[in-house]
């Protein structure tokens, strides 16, 4: 497959993954404000599960696979410090994904003990990492 086409699909997968990473913790903020067992709580559980399993997980896997394939096609990128920094940020983004998946399971089990402020903090974490990734990939500062 053409390198540019693979790169385009990689970016599309990243956009879908980022949308989920930005939206899921926002759902947690609102979910933490409703009564456990309520109809609204059940609706949030359904939304969170579908977002994670239907969009975020496939998008993350696709992002990783296509990104690794791009590195396979152009291994000299691994000698660039900006790429190493970008990859470290992607690992951090994957950590956020896994953390959010665990949070979702806690909501699913009605075992939430954190305030909406806690989830608001987590809602911002992927944003800062995304900014770092974009700057590293576009500016290539080092």
Coordinates of N, CA and C in Angstrom, one line a residue:
X1 N 0.8 -1.2 0.0 CA 0.0 0.0 0.0 C 0.9 1.2 0.0
X2 N 0.4 2.3 -0.6 CA 1.2 3.5 -0.7 C 1.4 4.1 0.7
X3 N 2.6 4.6 1.0 CA 2.9 5.2 2.3 C 2.0 6.3 2.7
X4 N 1.6 7.2 1.8 CA 0.8 8.3 2.1 C -0.6 7.9 2.5
X5 N -1.1 6.8 1.8 CA -2.4 6.3 2.1 C -2.5 5.6 3.5
X6 N -1.5 4.9 3.8 CA -1.4 4.3 5.1 C -1.3 5.4 6.2
X7 N -0.6 6.4 5.9 CA -0.4 7.6 6.8 C -1.8 8.2 7.0
X8 N -2.6 8.4 5.9 CA -3.9 9.0 6.0 C -4.8 8.2 6.9
X9 N -4.8 6.8 6.7 CA -5.7 6.0 7.5 C -5.2 6.0 9.0
X10 N -3.9 6.1 9.2 CA -3.3 6.2 10.6 C -3.9 7.5 11.2
X11 N -3.9 8.6 10.5 CA -4.4 9.9 11.1 C -5.9 9.8 11.4
X12 N -6.6 9.1 10.5 CA -8.1 9.0 10.7 C -8.3 8.1 12.0
X13 N -7.6 7.1 12.1 CA -7.7 6.2 13.3 C -7.4 7.0 14.6
X14 N -6.3 7.9 14.5 CA -5.9 8.7 15.7 C -7.0 9.7 16.0
X15 N -7.7 10.3 15.0 CA -8.8 11.2 15.2 C -9.9 10.5 16.0
X16 N -10.2 9.3 15.5 CA -11.3 8.6 16.2 C -10.9 8.2 17.6
X17 N -9.7 7.8 17.8 CA -9.2 7.5 19.2 C -9.2 8.7 20.1
X18 N -8.7 9.8 19.6 CA -8.7 11.0 20.4 C -10.1 11.5 20.7
X19 N -11.0 11.4 19.8 CA -12.4 11.8 20.1 C -12.9 11.0 21.3
X20 N -12.6 9.7 21.3 CA -13.0 8.9 22.5 C -12.3 9.3 23.7
X21 N -11.0 9.5 23.6 CA -10.2 9.9 24.8 C -10.6 11.2 25.4
X22 N -11.2 12.1 24.6 CA -11.7 13.4 25.1 C -13.1 13.3 25.6
X23 N -13.9 12.4 25.0 CA -15.3 12.3 25.3 C -15.6 11.4 26.5
X24 N -14.9 10.2 26.6 CA -15.2 9.3 27.7 C -15.1 9.8 29.1
X25 N -14.0 10.5 29.4 CA -13.9 11.1 30.7 C -14.9 12.2 31.0
X26 N -15.4 12.9 29.9 CA -16.5 13.9 30.1 C -17.8 13.1 30.4
X27 N -18.0 12.0 29.9 CA -19.2 11.2 30.3 C -19.0 10.8 31.7
X28 N -17.8 10.4 32.2 CA -17.6 10.1 33.6 C -18.0 11.3 34.5
X29 N -17.6 12.5 34.1 CA -17.9 13.7 34.9 C -19.5 13.7 35.1
X30 N -20.2 13.6 34.0 CA -21.7 13.7 34.2 C -22.2 12.4 34.9
X31 N -21.7 11.3 34.6 CA -22.1 10.0 35.2 C -21.9 10.1 36.7
X32 N -20.8 10.7 37.2 CA -20.6 10.8 38.6 C -21.6 11.7 39.4
X33 N -22.3 12.5 38.6 CA -23.3 13.4 39.2 C -24.7 12.8 39.3
X34 N -24.9 11.6 38.8 CA -26.3 11.0 38.8 C -26.3 9.9 39.9
X35 N -27.5 9.6 40.3 CA -27.7 8.6 41.3 C -27.4 7.2 40.8
X36 N -26.7 6.4 41.6 CA -26.4 5.0 41.2 C -27.7 4.3 41.0
X37 N -27.8 3.5 40.0 CA -29.0 2.7 39.7 C -30.1 3.4 39.0
X38 N -29.9 4.7 38.8 CA -31.0 5.5 38.1 C -31.0 5.2 36.6
X39 N -32.0 5.6 35.9 CA -32.1 5.4 34.5 C -31.0 6.1 33.8
X40 N -30.7 7.3 34.3 CA -29.6 8.1 33.7 C -28.3 7.4 33.9
X41 N -28.1 6.8 35.0 CA -26.8 6.0 35.2 C -26.7 4.9 34.3
X42 N -27.8 4.2 34.0 CA -27.8 3.1 33.1 C -27.5 3.5 31.7
X43 N -28.1 4.7 31.3 CA -27.8 5.3 30.0 C -26.4 5.6 29.8
X44 N -25.8 6.2 30.9 CA -24.3 6.5 30.8 C -23.5 5.3 30.7
X45 N -23.9 4.2 31.4 CA -23.1 2.9 31.3 C -23.2 2.4 29.8
X46 N -24.3 2.5 29.2 CA -24.4 2.0 27.8 C -23.6 2.9 26.9
X47 N -23.7 4.2 27.1 CA -22.9 5.1 26.2 C -21.4 4.9 26.4
X48 N -21.0 4.7 27.6 CA -19.5 4.5 27.9 C -19.0 3.2 27.3
X49 N -19.8 2.1 27.5 CA -19.4 0.8 27.0 C -19.3 0.8 25.5
X50 N -20.3 1.4 24.8 CA -20.3 1.4 23.3 C -19.2 2.3 22.8
X51 N -18.9 3.4 23.5 CA -17.8 4.3 23.0 C -16.5 3.6 23.1
X52 N -16.3 2.9 24.3 CA -15.0 2.3 24.5 C -14.8 1.1 23.5
X53 N -15.8 0.2 23.5 CA -15.7 -1.0 22.8 C -15.9 -0.9 21.3
X54 N -16.8 0.1 20.9 CA -17.1 0.2 19.5 C -16.3 1.2 18.7
X55 N -15.7 2.2 19.4 CA -14.9 3.2 18.7 C -13.5 3.2 19.2
X56 N -13.3 3.4 20.5 CA -12.0 3.7 21.1 C -11.0 2.5 20.9
X57 N -11.5 1.3 21.3 CA -10.6 0.1 21.2 C -10.2 -0.2 19.8
X58 N -11.1 -0.2 18.8 CA -10.7 -0.4 17.4 C -9.8 0.7 16.9
X59 N -10.1 1.9 17.3 CA -9.3 3.1 16.8 C -7.9 3.0 17.4
X60 N -7.8 2.6 18.7 CA -6.4 2.5 19.3 C -5.6 1.4 18.6
X61 N -6.2 0.3 18.4 CA -5.5 -0.8 17.8 C -5.1 -0.5 16.4
X62 N -6.0 0.1 15.7 CA -5.7 0.5 14.3 C -4.6 1.6 14.3
X63 N -4.6 2.5 15.2 CA -3.6 3.6 15.3 C -2.2 2.9 15.5
X64 N -2.2 2.0 16.5 CA -0.9 1.3 16.8 C -0.4 0.5 15.6
X65 N -1.3 -0.3 15.0 CA -0.9 -1.2 13.9 C -0.4 -0.4 12.7
X66 N -1.1 0.7 12.3 CA -0.7 1.5 11.2 C 0.5 2.3 11.5
X67 N 0.6 2.8 12.7 CA 1.8 3.5 13.1 C 3.1 2.6 13.1
X68 N 3.0 1.4 13.6 CA 4.1 0.5 13.6 C 4.4 0.1 12.1
X69 N 3.4 0.0 11.3 CA 3.6 -0.4 9.9 C 4.4 0.8 9.2
X70 N 4.0 2.0 9.5 CA 4.7 3.2 8.9 C 6.1 3.2 9.4
X71 N 6.4 2.8 10.6 CA 7.8 2.8 11.1 C 8.6 1.6 10.4
X72 N 7.8 0.6 10.1 CA 8.4 -0.5 9.4 C 8.8 -0.1 8.0
X73 N 8.0 0.7 7.3 CA 8.2 1.2 6.0 C 9.3 2.3 6.0
X74 N 9.5 3.0 7.1 CA 10.5 4.1 7.2 C 11.2 4.0 8.6
X75 N 12.0 2.9 8.8 CA 12.7 2.7 10.1 C 13.6 3.8 10.5
X76 N 14.1 4.7 9.5 CA 15.0 5.7 9.9 C 14.4 6.7 10.8
X77 N 13.0 6.8 10.9 CA 12.3 7.7 11.8 C 12.7 7.4 13.3
X78 N 13.0 6.1 13.6 CA 13.4 5.7 14.9 C 14.7 6.3 15.4
X79 N 15.4 6.9 14.5 CA 16.7 7.6 14.8 C 16.5 9.1 15.2
X80 N 15.2 9.5 15.0 CA 14.9 10.9 15.3 C 14.4 11.1 16.7
X81 N 15.0 12.0 17.4 CA 14.6 12.2 18.8 C 13.1 12.7 19.0
X82 N 12.6 13.4 18.0 CA 11.2 13.8 18.1 C 10.3 12.6 18.0
X83 N 10.7 11.6 17.2 CA 9.9 10.4 17.1 C 9.9 9.6 18.3
X84 N 11.0 9.5 19.0 CA 11.1 8.8 20.3 C 10.2 9.5 21.3
X85 N 10.2 10.9 21.3 CA 9.3 11.6 22.2 C 7.9 11.4 21.9
X86 N 7.6 11.4 20.6 CA 6.2 11.1 20.1 C 5.7 9.7 20.6
X87 N 6.6 8.7 20.4 CA 6.2 7.4 20.8 C 6.0 7.3 22.3
X88 N 6.8 8.0 23.1 CA 6.6 8.0 24.5 C 5.2 8.6 24.9
X89 N 4.9 9.6 24.2 CA 3.6 10.3 24.4 C 2.4 9.3 24.0
X90 N 2.6 8.5 22.9 CA 1.6 7.6 22.5 C 1.5 6.5 23.5
X91 N 2.6 6.1 24.2 CA 2.5 5.1 25.3 C 1.7 5.7 26.4
X92 N 1.9 7.0 26.7 CA 1.2 7.7 27.7 C -0.3 7.7 27.4
X93 N -0.6 8.0 26.1 CA -2.0 8.0 25.6 C -2.7 6.6 25.8
X94 N -1.9 5.6 25.6 CA -2.4 4.2 25.8 C -2.7 4.0 27.2
X95 N -1.8 4.5 28.1 CA -2.0 4.4 29.5 C -3.4 5.1 29.9
X96 N -3.6 6.3 29.4 CA -4.9 6.9 29.6 C -6.1 6.1 29.2
X97 N -5.9 5.5 28.0 CA -7.0 4.6 27.5 C -7.3 3.5 28.5
X98 N -6.2 2.8 28.9 CA -6.4 1.7 29.9 C -7.0 2.2 31.2
X99 N -6.5 3.3 31.7 CA -7.0 3.9 32.9 C -8.5 4.2 32.8
X100 N -8.9 4.7 31.6 CA -10.4 5.0 31.4 C -11.2 3.7 31.3
X101 N -10.6 2.7 30.7 CA -11.3 1.4 30.6 C -11.5 0.9 32.0
X102 N -10.6 1.0 32.9 CA -10.8 0.6 34.3 C -11.8 1.4 35.0
X103 N -11.8 2.7 34.8 CA -12.8 3.6 35.3 C -14.2 3.2 34.9
X104 N -14.3 2.9 33.6 CA -15.6 2.4 33.1 C -16.1 1.2 33.8
X105 N -15.2 0.3 34.0 CA -15.6 -0.9 34.8 C -16.1 -0.6 36.2
X106 N -15.5 0.4 36.8 CA -15.9 0.8 38.1 C -17.3 1.4 38.1
X107 N -17.6 2.2 37.1 CA -18.9 2.8 36.9 C -19.9 1.7 36.6
X108 N -19.5 0.7 35.8 CA -20.4 -0.4 35.4 C -20.8 -1.2 36.7
X109 N -19.9 -1.3 37.6 CA -20.1 -2.1 38.9 C -20.7 -1.2 40.0
X110 N -21.0 0.1 39.6 CA -21.5 1.0 40.6 C -20.6 1.2 41.8
X111 N -19.3 1.2 41.5 CA -18.3 1.3 42.6 C -17.5 2.6 42.4
X112 N -18.1 3.7 42.1 CA -17.4 4.9 41.9 C -17.4 5.6 43.3
X113 N -16.2 6.2 43.6 CA -16.0 6.9 44.8 C -15.4 8.3 44.6
X114 N -15.2 8.6 43.4 CA -14.5 9.9 43.1 C -15.5 11.0 42.7
X115 N -15.1 12.2 42.9 CA -16.0 13.3 42.6 C -15.9 13.7 41.1
X116 N -16.8 14.5 40.7 CA -16.8 15.0 39.3 C -15.5 15.7 39.0
X117 N -14.9 16.4 40.0 CA -13.7 17.1 39.8 C -12.5 16.2 39.5
X118 N -12.5 15.0 40.1 CA -11.5 14.0 39.7 C -11.6 13.6 38.3
X119 N -12.8 13.4 37.8 CA -12.9 13.0 36.4 C -12.7 14.2 35.4
X120 N -12.9 15.4 35.9 CA -12.6 16.6 35.1 C -11.1 16.7 34.9
X121 N -10.3 16.4 35.9 CA -8.8 16.4 35.8 C -8.4 15.4 34.7
X122 N -9.0 14.2 34.8 CA -8.6 13.1 33.8 C -9.1 13.5 32.4
X123 N -10.1 14.3 32.3 CA -10.6 14.8 31.0 C -9.6 15.7 30.3
X124 N -8.8 16.3 31.1 CA -7.8 17.2 30.5 C -6.5 16.5 30.1
X125 N -6.2 15.4 30.7 CA -4.9 14.7 30.5 C -4.6 14.4 29.1
X126 N -5.5 13.8 28.3 CA -5.2 13.5 26.9 C -5.0 14.7 26.1
X127 N -5.6 15.8 26.4 CA -5.5 17.0 25.6 C -4.1 17.5 25.6
X128 N -3.4 17.5 26.8 CA -2.0 18.0 26.8 C -1.1 17.1 26.1
X129 N -1.4 15.8 26.2 CA -0.5 14.8 25.5 C -0.7 14.9 24.0
X130 N -1.9 15.1 23.6 CA -2.2 15.3 22.2 C -1.5 16.5 21.6
X131 N -1.5 17.6 22.4 CA -0.8 18.8 21.9 C 0.7 18.5 21.8
X132 N 1.3 17.8 22.7 CA 2.7 17.4 22.6 C 3.0 16.6 21.4
X133 N 2.1 15.6 21.1 CA 2.3 14.7 20.0 C 2.2 15.5 18.7
X134 N 1.3 16.4 18.5 CA 1.1 17.2 17.3 C 2.4 18.1 17.1
X135 N 2.8 18.7 18.2 CA 4.0 19.6 18.0 C 5.2 18.8 17.7
X136 N 5.4 17.6 18.3 CA 6.5 16.8 18.0 C 6.5 16.3 16.5
X137 N 5.3 15.9 16.0 CA 5.2 15.4 14.7 C 5.3 16.5 13.6
X138 N 4.8 17.6 13.9 CA 4.7 18.7 12.9 C 6.0 19.5 12.9
X139 N 6.4 20.0 14.1 CA 7.6 20.9 14.2 C 8.9 20.1 14.2
X140 N 8.9 18.9 14.6 CA 10.1 18.1 14.7 C 11.2 18.9 15.4
X141 N 11.0 19.3 16.7 CA 11.9 20.3 17.3 C 13.3 19.8 17.6
X142 N 13.5 18.5 17.6 CA 14.9 18.0 17.9 C 15.1 16.6 17.2

